[in-house]
Tab-separated table of C-alpha atoms in Angstrom:
chain	number	residue	atom	x	y	z
A	108	UNK	CA	50.010	-213.719	16.861
A	109	UNK	CA	52.433	-211.229	15.314
A	110	UNK	CA	54.562	-209.335	17.796
A	111	UNK	CA	55.382	-205.707	17.235
A	112	UNK	CA	59.015	-204.944	16.489
A	113	UNK	CA	59.815	-203.710	19.994
A	114	UNK	CA	58.291	-206.873	21.469
A	115	UNK	CA	60.275	-209.059	19.075
A	116	UNK	CA	63.475	-207.205	19.990
A	117	UNK	CA	62.782	-207.702	23.699
A	118	UNK	CA	62.421	-211.418	22.988
A	119	UNK	CA	65.674	-211.529	21.028
A	120	UNK	CA	67.432	-209.767	23.890
A	121	UNK	CA	66.219	-212.449	26.304
A	122	UNK	CA	67.937	-215.089	24.181
A	123	UNK	CA	71.212	-213.207	23.866
A	124	UNK	CA	70.814	-211.723	20.387
A	125	UNK	CA	72.392	-208.277	20.370
A	126	UNK	CA	70.091	-205.344	19.507
A	127	UNK	CA	70.654	-201.568	19.752
A	128	UNK	CA	69.294	-199.743	22.794
A	129	UNK	CA	65.692	-198.665	22.256
A	130	UNK	CA	62.579	-197.379	24.020
A	131	UNK	CA	58.914	-197.125	23.032
A	132	UNK	CA	56.459	-194.276	23.541
A	133	UNK	CA	53.011	-193.190	22.397
A	134	UNK	CA	53.710	-189.504	23.075
A	135	UNK	CA	55.777	-187.244	20.837
A	136	UNK	CA	56.932	-185.177	23.809
A	137	UNK	CA	58.542	-188.190	25.438
A	138	UNK	CA	60.445	-188.952	22.238
A	139	UNK	CA	62.699	-185.972	22.991
A	140	UNK	CA	63.584	-187.398	26.422
A	141	UNK	CA	64.211	-190.869	25.014
A	142	UNK	CA	66.486	-189.543	22.282
A	143	UNK	CA	68.462	-187.633	24.903
A	144	UNK	CA	68.951	-190.863	26.886
A	145	UNK	CA	70.072	-192.637	23.710
A	146	UNK	CA	72.778	-190.056	23.096
A	147	UNK	CA	70.950	-187.496	20.964
A	148	UNK	CA	70.599	-189.144	17.560
A	149	UNK	CA	67.840	-191.721	17.146
A	150	UNK	CA	66.016	-193.819	14.577
A	151	UNK	CA	62.250	-193.310	14.996
A	152	UNK	CA	60.171	-196.295	13.812
A	153	UNK	CA	56.386	-196.744	13.661
A	154	UNK	CA	55.134	-199.778	15.584
A	155	UNK	CA	52.497	-201.405	13.385
A	156	UNK	CA	51.706	-204.967	12.416
A	157	UNK	CA	52.754	-204.689	8.778
A	158	UNK	CA	55.875	-204.403	6.678
A	159	UNK	CA	56.993	-201.693	4.301
A	160	UNK	CA	57.124	-198.996	6.991
A	161	UNK	CA	60.186	-197.302	5.542
A	162	UNK	CA	58.663	-196.694	2.124
A	163	UNK	CA	55.404	-195.597	3.768
A	164	UNK	CA	57.126	-192.876	5.786
A	165	UNK	CA	57.027	-194.785	9.062
A	166	UNK	CA	60.786	-194.599	9.726
A	167	UNK	CA	62.889	-191.470	10.205
A	168	UNK	CA	66.360	-190.559	11.426
A	169	UNK	CA	66.581	-187.722	13.951
A	170	UNK	CA	69.851	-185.821	14.351
A	171	UNK	CA	69.001	-184.523	17.843
A	172	UNK	CA	66.293	-184.797	20.561
A	173	UNK	CA	64.287	-181.859	19.174
A	174	UNK	CA	64.115	-183.458	15.749
A	175	UNK	CA	63.198	-186.809	17.346
A	176	UNK	CA	60.091	-185.181	18.800
A	177	UNK	CA	59.187	-183.683	15.416
A	178	UNK	CA	59.628	-187.010	13.609
A	179	UNK	CA	57.605	-188.867	16.249
A	180	UNK	CA	54.853	-186.258	16.008
A	181	UNK	CA	54.755	-186.717	12.229
A	182	UNK	CA	54.559	-190.516	12.412
A	183	UNK	CA	52.126	-190.960	15.320
A	184	UNK	CA	48.526	-191.224	14.178
A	185	UNK	CA	49.363	-191.838	10.534
A	186	UNK	CA	47.953	-194.764	8.568
A	187	UNK	CA	50.316	-197.402	7.191
A	188	UNK	CA	48.550	-199.987	5.017
A	189	UNK	CA	45.383	-199.700	7.081
A	190	UNK	CA	47.182	-199.752	10.438
A	191	UNK	CA	47.077	-196.648	12.634
A	192	UNK	CA	50.403	-195.832	14.288
A	193	UNK	CA	49.756	-195.650	18.036
A	194	UNK	CA	53.360	-195.902	19.234
A	195	UNK	CA	56.890	-195.377	17.992
A	196	UNK	CA	60.186	-196.960	18.939
A	197	UNK	CA	63.329	-194.861	19.186
A	198	UNK	CA	66.528	-196.822	18.675
A	199	UNK	CA	70.201	-195.977	18.941
A	200	UNK	CA	71.739	-195.583	15.442
A	201	UNK	CA	74.352	-198.108	14.333
A	202	UNK	CA	77.285	-197.711	11.929
A	203	UNK	CA	76.462	-200.389	9.351
A	204	UNK	CA	79.167	-202.098	7.321
A	205	UNK	CA	77.035	-204.900	5.778
A	206	UNK	CA	73.376	-206.000	5.890
A	207	UNK	CA	72.075	-209.582	5.870
A	208	UNK	CA	68.746	-211.386	6.037
A	209	UNK	CA	67.987	-214.445	8.192
A	210	UNK	CA	64.771	-216.195	9.183
A	211	UNK	CA	63.237	-219.480	10.248
A	212	UNK	CA	59.717	-220.196	9.046
A	213	UNK	CA	57.396	-223.190	9.248
A	214	UNK	CA	57.194	-224.951	5.886
A	215	UNK	CA	53.812	-226.700	6.080
A	216	UNK	CA	54.360	-228.518	2.790
A	217	UNK	CA	57.386	-230.482	3.976
A	218	UNK	CA	56.454	-230.553	7.658
A	219	UNK	CA	59.792	-228.984	8.529
A	220	UNK	CA	61.154	-225.588	9.328
A	221	UNK	CA	62.971	-223.696	6.629
A	222	UNK	CA	66.040	-221.536	7.154
A	223	UNK	CA	66.146	-218.608	4.741
A	224	UNK	CA	69.243	-216.429	4.533
A	225	UNK	CA	70.897	-213.947	2.235
A	226	UNK	CA	73.997	-211.792	2.229
A	227	UNK	CA	71.863	-208.998	0.733
A	228	UNK	CA	69.416	-207.980	3.451
A	229	UNK	CA	67.567	-204.729	3.984
A	230	UNK	CA	64.567	-203.015	2.430
A	231	UNK	CA	65.144	-204.570	-1.008
A	232	UNK	CA	65.211	-208.225	0.099
A	233	UNK	CA	61.859	-208.963	-1.585
A	234	UNK	CA	63.138	-207.582	-4.877
A	235	UNK	CA	66.332	-209.612	-4.499
A	236	UNK	CA	64.303	-212.783	-3.904
A	237	UNK	CA	62.145	-212.081	-6.964
A	238	UNK	CA	64.834	-211.020	-9.441
A	239	UNK	CA	67.823	-213.034	-8.209
A	240	UNK	CA	66.515	-216.047	-6.283
A	241	UNK	CA	69.979	-217.603	-6.303
A	242	UNK	CA	71.023	-214.881	-3.819
A	243	UNK	CA	68.584	-216.221	-1.214
A	244	UNK	CA	69.383	-219.595	0.379
A	245	UNK	CA	66.530	-221.852	1.510
A	246	UNK	CA	67.671	-224.764	3.640
A	247	UNK	CA	65.338	-227.277	5.370
A	248	UNK	CA	65.934	-227.812	9.077
A	249	UNK	CA	65.211	-231.168	10.685
A	250	UNK	CA	63.249	-230.377	13.889
A	251	UNK	CA	64.795	-233.398	15.592
A	252	UNK	CA	68.299	-232.091	14.979
A	253	UNK	CA	67.577	-228.384	15.167
A	254	UNK	CA	70.157	-225.715	14.416
A	255	UNK	CA	73.412	-226.793	16.015
A	256	UNK	CA	76.710	-225.033	15.524
A	257	UNK	CA	77.407	-227.304	12.547
A	258	UNK	CA	74.021	-226.598	10.935
A	259	UNK	CA	74.462	-222.855	11.534
A	260	UNK	CA	77.862	-223.098	9.836
A	261	UNK	CA	76.309	-224.687	6.748
A	262	UNK	CA	73.596	-221.996	6.576
A	263	UNK	CA	76.114	-219.176	6.974
A	264	UNK	CA	78.513	-220.613	4.384
A	265	UNK	CA	75.751	-221.226	1.827
A	266	UNK	CA	74.333	-217.708	2.230
A	267	UNK	CA	77.656	-215.897	2.434
A	268	UNK	CA	77.153	-214.714	6.009
A	269	UNK	CA	80.191	-213.941	8.211
A	270	UNK	CA	81.277	-216.725	10.610
A	271	UNK	CA	80.322	-214.521	13.578
A	272	UNK	CA	76.663	-214.838	12.550
A	273	UNK	CA	76.622	-218.549	13.436
A	274	UNK	CA	75.995	-217.825	17.111
A	275	UNK	CA	73.020	-215.620	16.193
A	276	UNK	CA	71.594	-218.364	13.951
A	277	UNK	CA	71.708	-220.815	16.867
A	278	UNK	CA	70.086	-218.333	19.250
A	279	UNK	CA	67.314	-217.462	16.793
A	280	UNK	CA	66.486	-221.161	16.540
A	281	UNK	CA	66.185	-221.283	20.332
A	282	UNK	CA	63.703	-218.404	20.142
A	283	UNK	CA	61.674	-220.335	17.561
A	284	UNK	CA	61.507	-223.595	19.494
A	285	UNK	CA	61.296	-222.298	23.065
A	286	UNK	CA	58.577	-219.762	22.258
A	287	UNK	CA	56.549	-221.985	19.885
A	288	UNK	CA	56.993	-219.495	17.059
A	289	UNK	CA	55.970	-219.971	13.445
A	290	UNK	CA	58.332	-217.292	12.173
A	291	UNK	CA	61.482	-215.644	13.501
A	292	UNK	CA	62.959	-213.094	11.115
A	293	UNK	CA	65.754	-210.541	11.359
A	294	UNK	CA	66.031	-208.021	8.549
A	295	UNK	CA	68.510	-206.586	8.564
A	296	UNK	CA	71.019	-208.506	10.594
A	297	UNK	CA	74.059	-206.244	10.303
A	298	UNK	CA	77.776	-206.303	10.767
A	299	UNK	CA	78.794	-202.985	12.292
A	300	UNK	CA	81.879	-200.967	11.474
A	301	UNK	CA	83.336	-202.384	14.710
A	302	UNK	CA	82.731	-205.982	13.568
A	303	UNK	CA	79.738	-206.739	15.825
A	304	UNK	CA	76.713	-208.735	14.612
A	305	UNK	CA	73.532	-206.857	15.584
A	306	UNK	CA	69.820	-207.410	14.882
A	307	UNK	CA	68.378	-204.055	13.779
A	308	UNK	CA	64.825	-205.286	13.195
A	309	UNK	CA	62.915	-208.355	14.278
A	310	UNK	CA	59.659	-210.049	13.358
A	311	UNK	CA	58.214	-212.906	15.418
A	312	UNK	CA	54.941	-214.755	14.895
A	313	UNK	CA	53.809	-216.925	17.811
A	314	UNK	CA	51.584	-219.961	17.362
A	315	UNK	CA	48.169	-219.214	18.875
A	316	UNK	CA	47.688	-222.954	19.435
A	317	UNK	CA	50.518	-222.782	21.994
A	318	UNK	CA	48.961	-219.863	23.840
A	319	UNK	CA	48.333	-221.993	26.936
A	320	UNK	CA	52.090	-222.598	27.287
A	321	UNK	CA	52.958	-218.889	27.146
A	322	UNK	CA	50.021	-217.021	28.741
A	323	UNK	CA	52.078	-214.001	29.753
A	324	UNK	CA	53.723	-213.684	26.345
A	325	UNK	CA	50.370	-213.786	24.535
A	326	UNK	CA	48.684	-211.520	27.072
A	327	UNK	CA	51.427	-209.001	26.369
A	328	UNK	CA	50.144	-208.697	22.816
A	329	UNK	CA	46.410	-208.949	23.319
A	330	UNK	CA	45.402	-205.382	24.090
A	331	UNK	CA	44.249	-202.820	21.536
A	332	UNK	CA	47.545	-200.937	21.863
A	333	UNK	CA	49.409	-204.084	20.779
A	334	UNK	CA	47.064	-205.189	17.994
A	335	UNK	CA	45.270	-203.740	15.060
A	336	UNK	CA	41.828	-202.554	16.175
A	337	UNK	CA	39.957	-204.959	13.890
A	338	UNK	CA	42.150	-207.925	14.805
A	339	UNK	CA	41.578	-207.183	18.482
A	340	UNK	CA	37.804	-206.996	17.915
A	341	UNK	CA	37.865	-210.301	16.023
A	342	UNK	CA	39.941	-211.984	18.732
A	343	UNK	CA	37.386	-210.944	21.354
A	344	UNK	CA	34.739	-212.770	19.293
A	345	UNK	CA	36.887	-215.881	18.892
A	346	UNK	CA	37.355	-215.360	15.143
A	347	UNK	CA	40.473	-216.390	13.210
A	348	UNK	CA	41.042	-213.056	11.457
A	349	UNK	CA	44.067	-211.372	9.950
A	350	UNK	CA	43.780	-207.898	8.441
A	351	UNK	CA	45.319	-207.389	5.016
A	352	UNK	CA	45.595	-204.241	2.912
A	353	UNK	CA	43.096	-204.935	0.119
A	354	UNK	CA	39.504	-204.113	-0.779
A	355	UNK	CA	37.717	-207.506	-0.990
A	356	UNK	CA	36.657	-208.907	2.375
A	357	UNK	CA	36.921	-212.708	2.493
A	358	UNK	CA	35.045	-215.179	4.728
A	359	UNK	CA	35.433	-218.944	4.381
A	360	UNK	CA	35.280	-222.155	6.366
A	361	UNK	CA	38.659	-223.792	6.736
A	362	UNK	CA	42.105	-222.225	6.522
A	363	UNK	CA	42.956	-224.028	3.267
A	364	UNK	CA	39.815	-222.826	1.517
A	365	UNK	CA	40.317	-219.265	2.733
A	366	UNK	CA	43.930	-219.246	1.528
A	367	UNK	CA	42.834	-220.552	-1.877
A	368	UNK	CA	40.158	-217.866	-2.014
A	369	UNK	CA	42.730	-215.162	-1.314
A	370	UNK	CA	44.833	-216.447	-4.219
A	371	UNK	CA	41.867	-216.530	-6.601
A	372	UNK	CA	40.810	-213.003	-5.625
A	373	UNK	CA	44.355	-211.796	-6.286
A	374	UNK	CA	44.314	-213.616	-9.613
A	375	UNK	CA	41.236	-211.598	-10.561
A	376	UNK	CA	43.188	-208.377	-10.151
A	377	UNK	CA	41.885	-207.422	-6.705
A	378	UNK	CA	43.517	-207.428	-3.285
A	379	UNK	CA	42.055	-209.391	-0.347
A	380	UNK	CA	41.260	-207.220	2.661
A	381	UNK	CA	41.489	-209.983	5.249
A	382	UNK	CA	41.778	-213.646	6.139
A	383	UNK	CA	38.686	-214.759	8.104
A	384	UNK	CA	38.135	-218.435	8.841
A	385	UNK	CA	34.804	-219.254	10.511
A	386	UNK	CA	35.767	-222.916	10.783
A	387	UNK	CA	32.900	-225.328	11.217
A	388	UNK	CA	30.599	-222.963	13.053
A	389	UNK	CA	28.620	-220.866	10.578
A	390	UNK	CA	25.848	-219.959	13.016
A	391	UNK	CA	24.039	-216.637	12.832
A	392	UNK	CA	26.109	-215.120	15.686
A	393	UNK	CA	29.365	-216.237	14.034
A	394	UNK	CA	28.335	-214.851	10.638
A	395	UNK	CA	27.116	-211.631	12.260
A	396	UNK	CA	30.424	-211.225	14.091
A	397	UNK	CA	32.408	-211.930	10.929
A	398	UNK	CA	30.424	-209.508	8.790
A	399	UNK	CA	30.542	-206.865	11.504
A	400	UNK	CA	34.349	-207.009	11.705
A	401	UNK	CA	34.859	-206.970	7.929
A	402	UNK	CA	32.351	-204.156	7.317
A	403	UNK	CA	34.128	-202.092	9.990
A	404	UNK	CA	37.155	-201.932	7.707
A	405	UNK	CA	36.781	-198.716	5.660
A	406	UNK	CA	38.992	-200.193	2.926
A	407	UNK	CA	36.540	-203.005	2.131
A	408	UNK	CA	34.477	-202.377	-1.023
A	409	UNK	CA	32.917	-205.837	-1.436
A	410	UNK	CA	32.656	-209.041	0.591
A	411	UNK	CA	33.058	-212.625	-0.603
A	412	UNK	CA	31.691	-215.576	1.401
A	413	UNK	CA	33.092	-218.863	0.070
A	414	UNK	CA	31.841	-221.965	1.882
A	415	UNK	CA	32.160	-225.658	1.140
A	416	UNK	CA	29.523	-227.521	3.118
A	417	UNK	CA	30.711	-230.574	4.981
A	418	UNK	CA	29.864	-231.237	8.605
A	419	UNK	CA	28.310	-227.774	8.602
A	420	UNK	CA	25.762	-227.890	5.782
A	421	UNK	CA	25.307	-225.027	3.320
A	422	UNK	CA	21.687	-224.452	4.373
A	423	UNK	CA	22.927	-223.780	7.924
A	424	UNK	CA	25.447	-221.301	6.522
A	425	UNK	CA	22.767	-219.582	4.436
A	426	UNK	CA	20.446	-219.423	7.424
A	427	UNK	CA	23.298	-217.892	9.433
A	428	UNK	CA	23.828	-215.228	6.762
A	429	UNK	CA	20.109	-214.386	6.615
A	430	UNK	CA	19.856	-214.093	10.381
A	431	UNK	CA	23.074	-212.086	10.552
A	432	UNK	CA	21.599	-209.537	8.136
A	433	UNK	CA	18.888	-208.859	10.708
A	434	UNK	CA	21.481	-207.477	13.128
A	435	UNK	CA	24.213	-206.203	10.803
A	436	UNK	CA	23.574	-203.430	8.293
A	437	UNK	CA	24.999	-204.569	4.980
A	438	UNK	CA	26.559	-201.462	3.427
A	439	UNK	CA	28.625	-203.123	0.692
A	440	UNK	CA	27.811	-205.846	-1.873
A	441	UNK	CA	28.082	-209.429	-0.660
A	442	UNK	CA	28.868	-212.303	-3.040
A	443	UNK	CA	28.122	-215.807	-1.727
A	444	UNK	CA	29.338	-219.083	-3.151
A	445	UNK	CA	27.949	-222.248	-1.557
A	446	UNK	CA	29.012	-225.749	-2.574
A	447	UNK	CA	28.829	-229.185	-1.008
A	448	UNK	CA	26.353	-230.542	1.517
A	449	UNK	CA	22.843	-229.041	1.032
A	450	UNK	CA	24.159	-226.362	-1.344
A	451	UNK	CA	20.928	-226.197	-3.367
A	452	UNK	CA	18.878	-225.649	-0.225
A	453	UNK	CA	21.298	-222.979	0.962
A	454	UNK	CA	21.064	-221.084	-2.328
A	455	UNK	CA	17.267	-221.243	-2.145
A	456	UNK	CA	17.297	-219.712	1.350
A	457	UNK	CA	19.392	-216.769	0.148
A	458	UNK	CA	17.246	-216.323	-2.964
A	459	UNK	CA	14.083	-216.301	-0.870
A	460	UNK	CA	15.543	-213.595	1.371
A	461	UNK	CA	16.279	-211.500	-1.709
A	462	UNK	CA	18.546	-208.902	-0.131
A	463	UNK	CA	19.400	-206.281	-2.783
A	464	UNK	CA	23.121	-206.304	-1.944
A	465	UNK	CA	23.513	-210.106	-1.844
A	466	UNK	CA	24.513	-211.982	-4.997
A	467	UNK	CA	25.243	-215.658	-5.541
A	468	UNK	CA	27.801	-217.466	-7.693
A	469	UNK	CA	28.151	-221.188	-8.375
A	470	UNK	CA	31.957	-221.382	-8.647
A	471	UNK	CA	34.812	-219.992	-6.614
A	472	UNK	CA	36.350	-218.386	-9.709
A	473	UNK	CA	33.056	-216.763	-10.650
A	474	UNK	CA	32.439	-215.514	-7.125
A	475	UNK	CA	35.940	-214.066	-6.823
A	476	UNK	CA	35.675	-212.408	-10.233
A	477	UNK	CA	32.329	-210.819	-9.333
A	478	UNK	CA	33.595	-209.599	-5.945
A	479	UNK	CA	36.657	-208.111	-7.645
A	480	UNK	CA	34.489	-206.366	-10.271
A	481	UNK	CA	32.228	-204.911	-7.583
A	482	UNK	CA	35.237	-203.643	-5.633
A	483	UNK	CA	36.675	-201.991	-8.739
A	484	UNK	CA	33.301	-200.403	-9.563
A	485	UNK	CA	33.017	-199.027	-6.024
A	486	UNK	CA	36.543	-197.611	-6.307
A	487	UNK	CA	35.656	-195.797	-9.538
A	488	UNK	CA	32.479	-194.369	-8.029
A	489	UNK	CA	34.344	-193.237	-4.916
A	490	UNK	CA	37.052	-191.571	-6.987
A	491	UNK	CA	34.679	-189.851	-9.425
A	492	UNK	CA	34.453	-186.058	-9.022
A	493	UNK	CA	31.161	-184.542	-7.949
A	494	UNK	CA	29.784	-182.509	-10.864
A	495	UNK	CA	27.657	-179.401	-10.667
A	496	UNK	CA	24.703	-181.426	-11.941
A	497	UNK	CA	25.163	-183.987	-9.173
A	498	UNK	CA	25.305	-181.237	-6.578
A	499	UNK	CA	22.132	-179.729	-7.984
A	500	UNK	CA	20.382	-183.105	-7.916
A	501	UNK	CA	21.106	-183.421	-4.202
A	502	UNK	CA	19.911	-179.908	-3.453
A	503	UNK	CA	21.663	-176.999	-1.778
A	504	UNK	CA	23.931	-177.522	1.217
A	505	UNK	CA	22.539	-176.533	4.588
């Protein structure tokens, strides 16, 4: 579960990481009062579960309380990469001398956590990592040892961080381990003009498998005001769903297969709209729930179902799709690729149903390519201007 920035900052505060004073509101009128309490000037930041808020217009600096209300009013209700802004955080401005980047993330390949740090943090960190990878340090962390003062010193020295950041590195590791997090990121971590080390922004992803150990923490982020609407709807149905900002909806069985499918879709020149893992249960209710959530995303232009039959056979998956179509109106093309146990029988079931919007493909590459083509075609149709002839063909407006 991804925490919103204000939630992540509250967590950092609990572990002694310094952050500027801040308050959250969902009403523009209250932004004026908050800014007044913060001293007049305030940074107004959209609270959404996605990055790139600054470039999308989700962050603004207000010179006084009146302007804070105007900025909050402009940001609230806007759409940022498919996420509607329902609340904003107003934070006390900081005089920045230098910006850094630090994070701990689970490296599933090595079975260890990875410390990532750079002396060049801020909005351009992704560009720095892509164009000058030598400026970003990646250092494995042994979970048994953790991040001690000595380990923090090695990370700071390698990345060019000031010695004062070592204490923050240790505290961020405590957040990661104590809260069962998969990611703890601060960007930027800044050195102020007064020499203080302050976390201006925080991102924390908690492990849903550890939910039972932190019921209050997870409950804090479960409601619709703390989650994207579609992710909240999927969670209520017990689905493993993450909303992305693309146009091809993706359903698969198994996290590895779904991740591979996302990569293949991207390789075909399209953007995945979601990550949806149905696991081993491809029953009609599960398929209906999955299709319902994905089709509720207005950005989706085609849907790709990629299933490898194992314990759950492909004919059971196909039967689940057919039954799901009885309760869910399919409004966009659906491409299905079945392989593995009882794949031939599964394909026959779908062919017998003969839904006009359902297509089949025999390979993952072929299915992804077809789904990408259908999404592009839908985009062209949607963008095409309505001609006078088309208006005439549909008759006069009433």
